[in-house]
Tab-separated table of C-alpha atoms in Angstrom:
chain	number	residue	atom	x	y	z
A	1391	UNK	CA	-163.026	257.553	-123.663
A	1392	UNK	CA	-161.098	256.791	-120.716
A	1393	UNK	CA	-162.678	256.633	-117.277
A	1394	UNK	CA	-160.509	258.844	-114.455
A	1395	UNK	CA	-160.661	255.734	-111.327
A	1396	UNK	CA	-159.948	256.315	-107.856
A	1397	UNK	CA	-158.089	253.508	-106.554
A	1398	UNK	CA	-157.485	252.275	-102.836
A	1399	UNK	CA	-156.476	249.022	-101.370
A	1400	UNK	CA	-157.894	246.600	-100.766
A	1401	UNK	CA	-157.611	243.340	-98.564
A	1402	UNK	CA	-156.562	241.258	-101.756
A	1403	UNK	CA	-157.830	243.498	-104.420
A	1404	UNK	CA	-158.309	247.394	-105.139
A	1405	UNK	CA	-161.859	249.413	-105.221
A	1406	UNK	CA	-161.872	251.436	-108.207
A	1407	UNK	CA	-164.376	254.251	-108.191
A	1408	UNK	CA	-165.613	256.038	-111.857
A	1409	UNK	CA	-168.556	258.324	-112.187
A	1410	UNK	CA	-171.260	255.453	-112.876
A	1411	UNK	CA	-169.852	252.541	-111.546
A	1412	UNK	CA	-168.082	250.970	-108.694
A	1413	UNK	CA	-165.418	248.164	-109.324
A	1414	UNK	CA	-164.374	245.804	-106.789
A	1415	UNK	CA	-161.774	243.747	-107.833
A	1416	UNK	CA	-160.617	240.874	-105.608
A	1417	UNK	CA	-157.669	238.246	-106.758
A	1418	UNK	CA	-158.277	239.759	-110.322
A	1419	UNK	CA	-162.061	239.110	-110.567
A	1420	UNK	CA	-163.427	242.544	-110.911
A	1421	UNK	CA	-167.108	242.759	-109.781
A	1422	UNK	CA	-169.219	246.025	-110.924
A	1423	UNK	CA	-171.592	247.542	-108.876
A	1424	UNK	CA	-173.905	250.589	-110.083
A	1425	UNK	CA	-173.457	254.440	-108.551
A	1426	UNK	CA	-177.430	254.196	-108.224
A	1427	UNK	CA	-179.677	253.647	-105.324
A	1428	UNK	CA	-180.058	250.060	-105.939
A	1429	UNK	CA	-176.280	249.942	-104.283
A	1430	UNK	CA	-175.822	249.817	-100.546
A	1431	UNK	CA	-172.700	251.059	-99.078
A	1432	UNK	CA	-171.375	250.262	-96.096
A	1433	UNK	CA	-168.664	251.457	-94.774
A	1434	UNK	CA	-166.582	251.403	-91.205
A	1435	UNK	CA	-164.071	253.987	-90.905
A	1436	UNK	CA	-160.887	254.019	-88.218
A	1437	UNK	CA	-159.497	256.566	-89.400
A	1438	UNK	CA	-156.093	257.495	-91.559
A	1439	UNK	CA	-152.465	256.196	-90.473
A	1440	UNK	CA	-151.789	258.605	-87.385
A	1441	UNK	CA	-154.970	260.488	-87.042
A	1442	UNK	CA	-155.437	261.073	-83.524
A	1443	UNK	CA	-158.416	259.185	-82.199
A	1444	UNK	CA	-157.882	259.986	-77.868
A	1445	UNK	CA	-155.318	261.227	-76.269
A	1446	UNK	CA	-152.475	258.943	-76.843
A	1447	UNK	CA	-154.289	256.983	-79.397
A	1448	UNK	CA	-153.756	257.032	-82.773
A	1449	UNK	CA	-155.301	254.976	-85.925
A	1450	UNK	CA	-153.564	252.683	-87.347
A	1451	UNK	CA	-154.921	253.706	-90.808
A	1452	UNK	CA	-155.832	249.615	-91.570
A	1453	UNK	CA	-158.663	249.112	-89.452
A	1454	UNK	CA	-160.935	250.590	-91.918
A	1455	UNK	CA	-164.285	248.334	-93.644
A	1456	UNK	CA	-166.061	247.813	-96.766
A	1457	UNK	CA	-169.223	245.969	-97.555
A	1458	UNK	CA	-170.893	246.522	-101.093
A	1459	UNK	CA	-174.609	244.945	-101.010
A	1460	UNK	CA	-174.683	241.631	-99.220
A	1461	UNK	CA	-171.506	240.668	-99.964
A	1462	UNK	CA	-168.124	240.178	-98.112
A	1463	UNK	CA	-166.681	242.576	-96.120
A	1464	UNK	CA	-162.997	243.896	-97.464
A	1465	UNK	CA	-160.287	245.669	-95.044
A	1466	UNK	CA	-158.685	248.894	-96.396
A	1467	UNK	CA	-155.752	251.441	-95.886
A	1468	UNK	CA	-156.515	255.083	-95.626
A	1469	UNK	CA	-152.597	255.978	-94.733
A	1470	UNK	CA	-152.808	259.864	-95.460
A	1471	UNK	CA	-154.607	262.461	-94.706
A	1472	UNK	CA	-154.924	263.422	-98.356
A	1473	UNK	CA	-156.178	259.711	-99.263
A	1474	UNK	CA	-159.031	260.720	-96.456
A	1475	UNK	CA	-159.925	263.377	-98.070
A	1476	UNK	CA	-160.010	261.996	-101.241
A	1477	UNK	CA	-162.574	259.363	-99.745
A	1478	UNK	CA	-164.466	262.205	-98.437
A	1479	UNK	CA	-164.781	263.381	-102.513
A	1480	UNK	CA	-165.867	259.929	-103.679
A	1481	UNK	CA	-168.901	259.848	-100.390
A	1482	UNK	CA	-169.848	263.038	-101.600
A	1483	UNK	CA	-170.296	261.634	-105.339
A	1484	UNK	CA	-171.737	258.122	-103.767
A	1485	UNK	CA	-174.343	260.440	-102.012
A	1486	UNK	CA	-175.285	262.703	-104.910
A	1487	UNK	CA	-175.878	259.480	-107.095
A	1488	UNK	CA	-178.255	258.537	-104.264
A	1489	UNK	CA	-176.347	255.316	-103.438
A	1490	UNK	CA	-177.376	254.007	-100.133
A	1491	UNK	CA	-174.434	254.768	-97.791
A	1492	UNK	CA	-174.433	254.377	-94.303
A	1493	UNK	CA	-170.962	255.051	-92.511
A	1494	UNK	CA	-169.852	255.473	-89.398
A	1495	UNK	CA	-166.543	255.204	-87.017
A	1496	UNK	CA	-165.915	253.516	-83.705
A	1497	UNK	CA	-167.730	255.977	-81.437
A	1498	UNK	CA	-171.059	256.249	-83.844
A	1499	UNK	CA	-171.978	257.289	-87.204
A	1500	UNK	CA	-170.603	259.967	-89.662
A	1501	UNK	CA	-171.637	262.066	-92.829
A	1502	UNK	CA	-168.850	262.180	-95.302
A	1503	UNK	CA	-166.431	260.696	-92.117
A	1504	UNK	CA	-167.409	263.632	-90.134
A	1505	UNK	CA	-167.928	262.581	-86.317
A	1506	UNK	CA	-169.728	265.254	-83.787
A	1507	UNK	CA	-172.226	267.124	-86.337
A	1508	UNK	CA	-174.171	269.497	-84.946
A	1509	UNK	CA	-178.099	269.209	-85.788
A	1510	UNK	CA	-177.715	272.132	-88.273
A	1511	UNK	CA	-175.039	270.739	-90.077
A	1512	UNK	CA	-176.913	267.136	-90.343
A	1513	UNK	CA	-180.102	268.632	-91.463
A	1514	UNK	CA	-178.151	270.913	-94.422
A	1515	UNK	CA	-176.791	267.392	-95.315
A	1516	UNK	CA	-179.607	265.728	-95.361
A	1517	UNK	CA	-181.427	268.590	-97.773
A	1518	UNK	CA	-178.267	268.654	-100.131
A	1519	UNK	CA	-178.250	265.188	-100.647
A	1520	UNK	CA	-182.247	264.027	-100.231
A	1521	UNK	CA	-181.412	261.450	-97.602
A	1522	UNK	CA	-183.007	260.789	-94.016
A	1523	UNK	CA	-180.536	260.314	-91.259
A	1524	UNK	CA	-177.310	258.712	-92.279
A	1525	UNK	CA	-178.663	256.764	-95.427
């Protein structure tokens, strides 16, 4: 059976997402990581090509940052809207498989890329997904 992947750029490579499984594959060597909590996630998030981030600032939709585990730490393009949103669906699905996220942008950390939660919304996020405070 074919797997359905969710591919973004990479620095070098492309991160290809599946339901069990992330695949990180740099200069052709594909390294596979589990969608379990033994997996830490770490990610840095800009923002998409455009999105406003201050008046008269806007991302630049590159300055975004990946770390699986211990390892490196891979650039990535988010240059739509839709592609955001679409890494909003795979968070949601990291989360649910209890991988060990922890995200945030410039001005401090995020669920699911949202900045500015308000206490409610943070605690229903932390109850759907059976996590403490941002991972």
């Amino acid at each position: 059976m074919m797997k359905k992947a969710w591919p973004t750029t990479v620095a070098a490579g492309q991160l290809l997402c599946f339901d069990d499984e992330i695949i990180l594959a740099i200069d052709s060597q594909p390294t596979s990581y589990p969608l379990d909590p033994t997996t830490a996630v770490f990610l840095t998030y800009q923002g998409f090509k455009g999105e406003p981030l201050a008046p008269r600032t806007r991302a630049s939709g590159t300055d975004n940052f990946i770390q699986i585990n211990d390892g490196p730490t891979y650039q990535f393009a988010v240059l739509t809207e839709q592609a955001q949103q679409t890494l909003r669906t795979e968070l949601h699905h990291w989360y649910l498989r209890r991988v060990k996220v922890k995200e945030h942008r410039r001005d401090g950390p995020t669920f699911l890329l949202y900045r500015d939660l308000s206490y409610e919304q943070i605690q229903e996020y932390k109850r759907e997904f059976g996590v403490s405070l941002y991972g």
